[in-house]
């Protein structure tokens, strides 16, 4: 039914937030493609505009309101009527309440209602009502939907949805629900199928992949899943995110022993102060974290460790912050996503009073970024003079003649495209690059092999 009604309509999707949303957007796009819609790159040409939203920090909320409002000034679309649909985490959090901030939205679909997106949009074309679905028990699974992948060589593969951890600052458990693991067989079959059609790299996704399988009695856990995915023939396996409290020795062993698992671990620390970690409800201490890093490095000495860090959690003192700086130096992060604490209504941390001046927090943020720049620079130096296999993902933004891709450790690597060659000969393929330059955020060198 939805198929005929939406046939020939054009759609545009803008995605905010994390890889979960990126993957959900691929499902929405797949569903609309299956209904006969055509994707366009300009919202002005779209009959359907979809926003996949994020509310992890306040800035993401504000951006949505601006984007929705700007749809009002777009020229009329080809079909004469434009349907604006808001999905993702703000839709789940606010439901109908979203209309207080944006009045030109026709469809609101929560994170649990994504399988219903095409019928909601179809209904919105047929009447002038608002179509809203955010029920936690909305039937249908996103992983059963058609899938429009952004690239042919990489796939985001969700292995579980939701989060049970309730870190005190974080809104995610409230908008994504409880942890729900996909079955082992479904994931392994999916990756096997992806490998067969030429996908070179998969990233297994979950808010905490280390608790994979815990919600299914007797089911295989993450270490077993890594080993099974390692047998599918896919060449590169990555995963994110990993909660330190649940990283088990058997997972570290699987990472060390499965050749396709890339030597990169994103292990969000959030703070280097045990006192703040306790306030954050992270359930590990600074010492626990450092001991884990030690265990990982014992098995995989050159692993790239990356992290997330929050600066300015309520009540963070200079001493707490100095502990974060010293931990970052001690670990020697290859990269870190650094965030200024953003108060999220409804989370326990939102009730903690805080009088740290904004300029103190901004100063700490700058000092942290500078330490991470030092550790990232130092981390990259060991690649100098080495030959590194790189999965080519495109060309450098600044120079279309410079290939750009990722090393096993997830470093960005550049090399000049040979004279007369085209990006198409390299895109999604692996080439060896002899590294002669190592900067803070990238390596560069020269091609040392044909693409394979
Ligand atoms: N589940 C992942 C984990 O624990 O590693 C993180 C998912 S969250 C989408 C990504 C990051 O956003 C978190 O690791 C945290 O650093 C940051 N974050 C979450 N809530 C925040 C808040 N209220 N203010 C600032 N940063 C926040
Ligand atoms: Fe948020 Fe913590 Fe869950 Fe990550 S583990 S999504 S930071 S509650
Ligand atoms: Fe944002 Fe939702 Fe992801 S709040 S970070 S899009 S889970």
Coordinates of C-alpha atoms and ligand atoms in Angstrom, one line a residue:
X1 CA 0.0 0.0 0.0
X2 CA 2.7 2.4 1.1
X3 CA 4.5 1.5 -2.0
X4 CA 2.0 2.9 -4.5
X5 CA 1.2 6.1 -2.5
X6 CA 4.8 7.1 -2.1
X7 CA 6.0 6.0 -5.6
X8 CA 8.0 8.6 -7.3
X9 CA 8.2 11.0 -4.3
X10 CA 11.6 12.5 -3.6
X11 CA 13.2 12.4 -0.1
X12 CA 16.1 14.0 1.8
X13 CA 17.5 12.7 5.1
X14 CA 19.6 14.7 7.5
X15 CA 21.2 12.7 10.3
X16 CA 22.5 14.0 13.7
X17 CA 24.2 12.0 16.5
X18 CA 25.9 8.7 16.7
X19 CA 26.4 5.7 14.5
X20 CA 23.1 4.2 15.7
X21 CA 21.3 7.1 14.1
X22 CA 23.4 6.7 10.9
X23 CA 22.4 3.1 10.7
X24 CA 18.7 3.9 11.4
X25 CA 18.9 6.5 8.6
X26 CA 20.1 3.7 6.3
X27 CA 17.1 1.7 7.2
X28 CA 14.7 4.6 6.7
X29 CA 16.3 5.3 3.3
X30 CA 16.1 1.6 2.4
X31 CA 12.4 1.6 3.3
X32 CA 11.7 4.7 1.2
X33 CA 13.6 3.3 -1.7
X34 CA 11.6 0.1 -1.5
X35 CA 8.4 2.3 -1.7
X36 CA 9.6 3.7 -5.0
X37 CA 10.9 7.1 -3.6
X38 CA 14.0 8.8 -5.0
X39 CA 16.8 10.2 -2.8
X40 CA 17.8 13.8 -3.5
X41 CA 20.7 15.8 -2.0
X42 CA 18.9 19.1 -1.7
X43 CA 15.9 19.5 0.8
X44 CA 14.4 22.1 -1.6
X45 CA 13.8 19.3 -4.1
X46 CA 12.4 16.9 -1.6
X47 CA 8.7 16.0 -1.1
X48 CA 9.8 14.2 2.1
X49 CA 12.3 15.7 4.5
X50 CA 13.4 13.4 7.3
X51 CA 15.5 14.5 10.3
X52 CA 17.1 11.7 12.4
X53 CA 17.7 13.5 15.6
X54 CA 20.0 13.4 18.7
X55 CA 19.6 14.8 22.2
X56 CA 22.8 13.7 23.9
X57 CA 23.8 17.3 24.3
X58 CA 21.9 20.5 24.2
X59 CA 23.5 21.8 21.0
X60 CA 22.0 18.9 19.0
X61 CA 18.5 19.9 20.1
X62 CA 18.9 23.5 19.0
X63 CA 20.2 22.4 15.6
X64 CA 17.1 20.5 14.9
X65 CA 14.8 23.4 15.7
X66 CA 16.8 25.6 13.3
X67 CA 16.7 22.9 10.5
X68 CA 13.0 22.3 10.9
X69 CA 12.2 26.0 10.8
X70 CA 14.3 26.5 7.7
X71 CA 12.1 24.0 5.8
X72 CA 9.3 26.7 6.0
X73 CA 11.2 28.9 3.6
X74 CA 11.9 26.2 1.0
X75 CA 10.2 26.5 -2.4
X76 CA 7.2 24.1 -2.9
X77 CA 8.4 20.6 -3.7
X78 CA 7.7 18.6 -6.9
X79 CA 4.5 17.0 -5.6
X80 CA 3.1 20.2 -4.2
X81 CA 3.1 19.0 -0.6
X82 CA 6.2 18.6 1.6
X83 CA 6.0 16.1 4.6
X84 CA 8.5 16.9 7.3
X85 CA 9.3 13.8 9.5
X86 CA 11.3 13.8 12.7
X87 CA 12.7 10.5 13.9
X88 CA 15.5 9.5 16.3
X89 CA 16.1 10.4 19.9
X90 CA 14.4 13.8 20.2
X91 CA 11.3 12.3 18.6
X92 CA 11.3 9.5 21.1
X93 CA 12.0 11.9 24.1
X94 CA 9.4 14.6 23.2
X95 CA 6.8 12.9 21.0
X96 CA 4.0 15.4 20.5
X97 CA 5.8 17.9 22.8
X98 CA 8.1 18.5 19.9
X99 CA 5.4 20.6 18.3
X100 CA 5.9 23.3 21.0
X101 CA 9.3 24.1 19.4
X102 CA 8.6 23.3 15.8
X103 CA 5.1 23.6 14.3
X104 CA 5.7 22.4 10.7
X105 CA 6.3 18.8 11.5
X106 CA 3.9 16.2 10.0
X107 CA 5.4 13.0 11.3
X108 CA 7.1 12.1 14.6
X109 CA 8.5 8.6 14.8
X110 CA 10.4 7.4 17.9
X111 CA 13.4 5.1 18.0
X112 CA 11.1 2.2 18.6
X113 CA 8.8 3.0 15.7
X114 CA 11.2 3.2 12.8
X115 CA 9.7 0.1 11.1
X116 CA 6.5 2.2 10.7
X117 CA 8.1 5.2 9.0
X118 CA 6.7 4.6 5.5
X119 CA 3.1 4.1 6.6
X120 CA 3.3 7.3 8.8
X121 CA 4.6 9.3 6.0
X122 CA 2.0 7.9 3.6
X123 CA -0.8 8.9 6.0
X124 CA 0.7 12.4 6.3
X125 CA 0.4 12.8 2.5
X126 CA -3.3 11.8 2.7
X127 CA -4.5 14.2 5.3
X128 CA -3.5 17.3 7.3
X129 CA -3.2 15.4 10.7
X130 CA 0.0 14.9 12.7
X131 CA 1.1 11.3 12.7
X132 CA 3.0 10.4 15.9
X133 CA 4.3 7.0 17.1
X134 CA 6.7 6.7 19.9
X135 CA 5.3 3.7 21.8
X136 CA 8.0 1.5 23.2
X137 CA 6.2 -1.6 22.1
X138 CA 5.7 -0.4 18.5
X139 CA 5.9 -3.7 16.6
X140 CA 8.4 -4.4 13.9
X141 CA 12.2 -4.5 13.9
X142 CA 14.5 -2.0 12.2
X143 CA 16.8 -4.9 11.2
X144 CA 14.1 -6.5 9.2
X145 CA 13.7 -3.3 7.1
X146 CA 15.4 -2.9 3.7
X147 CA 18.8 -1.3 4.0
X148 CA 20.4 1.4 1.9
X149 CA 24.1 1.4 2.8
X150 CA 26.1 4.6 2.3
X151 CA 29.1 2.7 0.8
X152 CA 29.6 -0.6 -0.8
X153 CA 32.7 -1.5 1.2
X154 CA 31.7 -0.7 4.8
X155 CA 28.6 -1.6 6.8
X156 CA 27.4 -0.6 10.3
X157 CA 26.0 -3.7 11.8
X158 CA 23.9 -3.2 15.0
X159 CA 24.3 -6.2 17.3
X160 CA 22.1 -4.7 20.0
X161 CA 20.0 -1.7 20.8
X162 CA 19.4 0.3 24.0
X163 CA 21.5 0.7 27.1
X164 CA 21.1 -0.5 30.8
X165 CA 23.9 1.5 32.3
X166 CA 22.3 4.8 33.2
X167 CA 25.4 6.8 33.5
X168 CA 24.2 9.7 35.6
X169 CA 24.7 12.4 32.9
X170 CA 23.3 10.5 29.9
X171 CA 19.9 10.6 28.2
X172 CA 20.5 7.6 25.9
X173 CA 18.9 4.9 28.1
X174 CA 15.7 7.0 28.3
X175 CA 15.4 7.4 24.5
X176 CA 16.7 4.0 23.3
X177 CA 15.2 1.8 25.9
X178 CA 16.8 -1.3 27.6
X179 CA 19.5 -3.5 26.0
X180 CA 18.1 -5.9 23.4
X181 CA 20.6 -8.2 21.6
X182 CA 20.0 -9.5 18.1
X183 CA 20.5 -13.2 17.8
X184 CA 23.9 -14.6 17.2
X185 CA 22.8 -16.4 14.1
X186 CA 21.1 -13.4 12.6
X187 CA 24.3 -11.3 13.0
X188 CA 26.7 -13.9 11.7
X189 CA 24.4 -14.6 8.7
X190 CA 24.2 -10.9 8.0
X191 CA 28.0 -10.4 8.1
X192 CA 28.5 -13.5 6.0
X193 CA 26.1 -12.1 3.4
X194 CA 27.8 -8.7 3.5
X195 CA 31.3 -10.3 3.0
X196 CA 29.9 -12.3 0.1
X197 CA 28.7 -9.1 -1.7
X198 CA 32.1 -7.5 -1.3
X199 CA 31.9 -5.6 2.0
X200 CA 35.5 -5.3 3.3
X201 CA 34.9 -3.9 6.7
X202 CA 32.0 -4.1 9.3
X203 CA 31.6 -2.1 12.5
X204 CA 29.6 -3.9 15.1
X205 CA 27.4 -1.4 16.9
X206 CA 25.9 -1.1 20.4
X207 CA 26.0 1.4 23.2
X208 CA 28.0 -1.3 25.1
X209 CA 28.9 -4.2 22.9
X210 CA 30.6 -5.9 25.9
X211 CA 27.2 -6.7 27.3
X212 CA 26.0 -8.4 24.1
X213 CA 23.9 -11.5 24.8
X214 CA 23.4 -10.7 28.5
X215 CA 19.7 -10.3 27.9
X216 CA 19.3 -13.8 26.3
X217 CA 19.7 -16.6 28.8
X218 CA 22.5 -19.0 27.8
X219 CA 23.2 -17.1 24.5
X220 CA 26.8 -16.6 23.2
X221 CA 28.5 -13.4 24.4
X222 CA 30.6 -10.8 22.7
X223 CA 33.9 -12.7 22.6
X224 CA 32.2 -15.7 20.9
X225 CA 30.5 -13.3 18.4
X226 CA 33.8 -11.7 17.5
X227 CA 35.3 -15.1 16.9
X228 CA 32.3 -16.2 14.7
X229 CA 32.3 -12.9 12.7
X230 CA 36.0 -13.5 12.2
X231 CA 35.2 -16.6 10.3
X232 CA 32.8 -15.0 7.9
X233 CA 35.5 -13.8 5.5
X234 CA 35.0 -10.1 6.1
X235 CA 38.5 -8.6 6.2
X236 CA 38.2 -5.9 8.8
X237 CA 36.1 -6.0 12.0
X238 CA 35.6 -3.0 14.2
X239 CA 33.2 -2.4 17.1
X240 CA 31.9 0.4 19.2
X241 CA 31.3 1.2 22.1
X242 CA 32.9 -0.7 24.8
X243 CA 32.1 0.0 28.5
X244 CA 35.2 -0.6 30.6
X245 CA 33.2 -2.3 33.4
X246 CA 32.2 -5.1 31.1
X247 CA 35.4 -5.7 29.0
X248 CA 36.2 -9.3 29.8
X249 CA 39.5 -11.1 29.4
X250 CA 37.9 -13.5 26.9
X251 CA 37.0 -10.5 24.7
X252 CA 40.6 -9.2 24.9
X253 CA 41.8 -12.7 23.9
X254 CA 39.4 -12.8 21.0
X255 CA 40.6 -9.4 19.8
X256 CA 44.2 -10.6 20.0
X257 CA 43.6 -13.9 18.3
X258 CA 41.1 -13.1 15.5
X259 CA 43.2 -11.6 12.7
X260 CA 40.3 -9.6 11.2
X261 CA 39.6 -7.7 14.4
X262 CA 41.4 -4.4 13.9
X263 CA 44.0 -3.2 16.5
X264 CA 41.8 -0.4 17.8
X265 CA 39.7 -0.2 20.9
X266 CA 37.3 2.7 21.8
X267 CA 37.2 2.5 25.5
X268 CA 35.3 5.5 26.9
X269 CA 36.8 6.7 30.1
X270 CA 34.7 9.9 30.7
X271 CA 37.0 11.1 33.6
X272 CA 40.3 10.2 35.3
X273 CA 39.0 10.9 38.8
X274 CA 37.6 8.0 40.7
X275 CA 35.4 10.4 42.7
X276 CA 33.8 11.8 39.5
X277 CA 33.5 8.3 38.0
X278 CA 31.5 7.3 41.0
X279 CA 29.2 10.4 40.6
X280 CA 28.8 9.4 37.0
X281 CA 27.7 5.9 37.9
X282 CA 30.4 4.4 35.7
X283 CA 31.1 1.6 38.1
X284 CA 34.9 1.4 37.7
X285 CA 37.8 3.4 39.3
X286 CA 40.7 5.1 37.7
X287 CA 42.9 2.1 38.8
X288 CA 40.4 -0.4 37.2
X289 CA 40.6 1.5 33.9
X290 CA 44.4 1.7 33.9
X291 CA 44.6 -2.0 34.8
X292 CA 42.4 -2.8 31.8
X293 CA 44.6 -0.7 29.5
X294 CA 47.6 -2.7 30.8
X295 CA 45.8 -6.0 30.1
X296 CA 44.9 -5.0 26.6
X297 CA 48.4 -3.8 25.8
X298 CA 49.9 -7.0 27.2
X299 CA 48.0 -8.9 24.5
X300 CA 47.9 -6.3 21.7
X301 CA 51.0 -4.1 22.4
X302 CA 50.4 -1.6 19.6
X303 CA 46.7 -1.2 19.9
X304 CA 45.2 2.2 19.2
X305 CA 43.2 3.3 22.2
X306 CA 40.6 6.0 21.8
X307 CA 38.1 7.4 24.2
X308 CA 35.3 9.8 25.2
X309 CA 35.9 12.4 27.9
X310 CA 33.5 14.8 29.6
X311 CA 34.9 18.0 31.0
X312 CA 32.9 20.0 33.6
X313 CA 30.8 17.3 35.1
X314 CA 29.0 19.1 38.0
X315 CA 31.3 19.5 41.0
X316 CA 34.5 18.6 39.0
X317 CA 37.4 20.3 40.8
X318 CA 40.8 21.2 39.4
X319 CA 42.2 18.2 41.2
X320 CA 39.7 15.9 39.5
X321 CA 40.5 17.5 36.2
X322 CA 44.3 17.1 36.7
X323 CA 43.6 13.3 37.2
X324 CA 41.9 13.2 33.8
X325 CA 44.9 15.0 32.2
X326 CA 47.4 12.6 33.8
X327 CA 45.3 9.5 32.8
X328 CA 45.1 10.7 29.2
X329 CA 48.9 11.1 29.2
X330 CA 49.5 7.8 30.8
X331 CA 47.2 5.9 28.4
X332 CA 48.6 7.8 25.4
X333 CA 45.3 8.0 23.5
X334 CA 45.4 7.9 19.7
X335 CA 42.3 10.1 19.6
X336 CA 39.6 11.3 22.0
X337 CA 36.2 12.7 21.6
X338 CA 36.1 15.5 24.2
X339 CA 32.8 17.0 25.3
X340 CA 31.7 19.8 27.6
X341 CA 29.1 18.5 30.1
X342 CA 25.6 19.3 29.0
X343 CA 22.8 19.2 31.5
X344 CA 20.1 16.8 30.3
X345 CA 16.7 17.2 32.0
X346 CA 15.5 13.9 33.6
X347 CA 19.0 12.5 34.3
X348 CA 20.3 12.2 37.9
X349 CA 23.3 14.5 37.2
X350 CA 20.9 17.3 36.2
X351 CA 20.0 17.6 39.9
X352 CA 23.6 18.1 41.1
X353 CA 24.2 21.8 41.8
X354 CA 27.2 23.2 40.0
X355 CA 28.9 26.6 40.3
X356 CA 32.0 26.0 38.2
X357 CA 32.3 29.2 36.1
X358 CA 32.0 28.6 32.3
X359 CA 35.4 30.1 31.6
X360 CA 37.0 27.6 34.0
X361 CA 35.4 24.7 32.1
X362 CA 36.4 26.1 28.7
X363 CA 40.0 26.5 29.9
X364 CA 40.0 22.9 31.1
X365 CA 38.6 21.8 27.8
X366 CA 41.4 23.5 25.9
X367 CA 44.0 22.0 28.1
X368 CA 42.6 18.6 27.6
X369 CA 42.5 19.0 23.8
X370 CA 46.1 20.1 23.9
X371 CA 47.1 16.9 25.9
X372 CA 45.2 14.7 23.4
X373 CA 47.0 16.5 20.5
X374 CA 50.3 15.6 22.1
X375 CA 49.4 11.9 22.7
X376 CA 47.9 11.5 19.2
X377 CA 51.0 13.0 17.7
X378 CA 53.3 10.7 19.7
X379 CA 51.1 7.7 18.9
X380 CA 51.4 8.3 15.1
X381 CA 55.2 8.6 15.1
X382 CA 55.8 4.9 15.4
X383 CA 54.3 4.4 11.9
X384 CA 57.1 6.4 10.2
X385 CA 59.0 4.3 7.7
X386 CA 56.4 1.5 7.9
X387 CA 54.3 0.0 5.2
X388 CA 50.6 0.2 6.2
X389 CA 47.6 -1.4 4.5
X390 CA 44.9 1.3 4.0
X391 CA 41.2 0.9 3.1
X392 CA 40.6 3.7 0.7
X393 CA 37.5 5.8 1.5
X394 CA 37.8 8.7 -0.9
X395 CA 40.0 11.7 -1.4
X396 CA 41.2 14.4 1.0
X397 CA 38.7 17.2 1.4
X398 CA 41.5 19.7 0.6
X399 CA 43.0 17.9 -2.4
X400 CA 41.0 15.7 -4.8
X401 CA 44.3 14.1 -6.1
X402 CA 45.1 12.8 -2.6
X403 CA 43.7 9.4 -1.7
X404 CA 42.4 9.1 1.9
X405 CA 41.7 5.9 3.9
X406 CA 42.1 4.2 7.2
X407 CA 44.9 2.1 8.6
X408 CA 44.1 -1.0 10.8
X409 CA 44.6 1.3 13.8
X410 CA 41.9 3.6 12.3
X411 CA 44.5 6.4 11.5
X412 CA 43.7 8.6 8.5
X413 CA 46.3 8.0 5.8
X414 CA 46.9 10.0 2.6
X415 CA 48.8 9.2 -0.5
X416 CA 48.8 10.9 -4.0
X417 CA 46.6 9.3 -6.6
X418 CA 48.9 8.2 -9.4
X419 CA 49.0 10.3 -12.6
X420 CA 46.0 9.4 -14.9
X421 CA 44.4 7.1 -12.3
X422 CA 40.8 7.6 -11.0
X423 CA 39.5 7.4 -7.5
X424 CA 37.1 4.6 -8.8
X425 CA 40.1 2.3 -9.2
X426 CA 40.9 2.6 -5.5
X427 CA 37.6 3.3 -3.7
X428 CA 36.8 0.6 -1.2
X429 CA 40.0 -1.3 -1.9
X430 CA 43.1 -1.9 0.2
X431 CA 46.5 -0.5 -0.8
X432 CA 49.8 -0.5 0.9
X433 CA 51.2 3.0 1.7
X434 CA 54.8 3.7 2.8
X435 CA 54.5 6.2 5.5
X436 CA 56.9 9.1 5.4
X437 CA 55.0 11.8 7.4
X438 CA 53.2 11.4 10.7
X439 CA 51.2 14.4 12.0
X440 CA 48.7 14.7 14.8
X441 CA 45.6 13.7 12.9
X442 CA 46.9 11.9 9.9
X443 CA 49.8 9.9 8.2
X444 CA 50.9 10.3 4.7
X445 CA 53.2 8.6 2.2
X446 CA 53.3 7.0 -1.2
X447 CA 51.5 4.0 -2.7
X448 CA 53.5 0.8 -2.5
X449 CA 51.1 -1.6 -4.1
X450 CA 48.2 -2.0 -6.5
X451 CA 44.7 -1.9 -5.0
X452 CA 43.4 -5.3 -4.0
Ligands
LIG1 N1 27.6 4.2 25.1 C1 28.7 4.9 24.7 C2 29.8 4.7 25.8 O1 29.4 4.6 27.0 O2 30.9 4.6 25.5 C3 28.6 6.3 24.6 C4 27.4 6.8 23.9 S1 27.2 8.5 24.0 C5 26.2 8.6 22.6 C6 28.7 9.3 23.4 C7 29.4 10.1 24.4 O3 28.6 11.3 24.6 C8 29.5 9.6 25.8 O4 30.6 8.6 25.9 C9 29.8 10.8 26.6 O5 31.2 11.1 26.6 C10 29.1 11.9 25.8 N2 27.9 12.3 26.6 C11 26.8 11.7 26.9 N3 26.0 12.4 27.7 C12 26.6 13.6 27.8 C13 26.2 14.9 28.4 N4 25.1 15.0 29.1 N5 27.1 15.9 28.3 C14 28.2 15.8 27.6 N6 28.6 14.7 27.0 C15 27.8 13.6 27.1
LIG2 FE1 25.1 6.7 28.0 FE2 26.5 5.4 29.7 FE3 24.8 4.1 28.2 FE4 27.0 5.1 27.1 S1 26.9 3.4 28.7 S2 24.9 5.2 26.3 S3 27.3 6.9 28.3 S4 24.3 5.5 29.7
LIG3 FE1 22.3 11.0 20.1 FE2 20.5 9.1 20.4 FE3 22.9 8.5 19.5 S1 20.8 10.8 21.8 S2 24.2 10.0 20.5 S3 21.5 9.7 18.5 S4 21.6 7.2 20.8

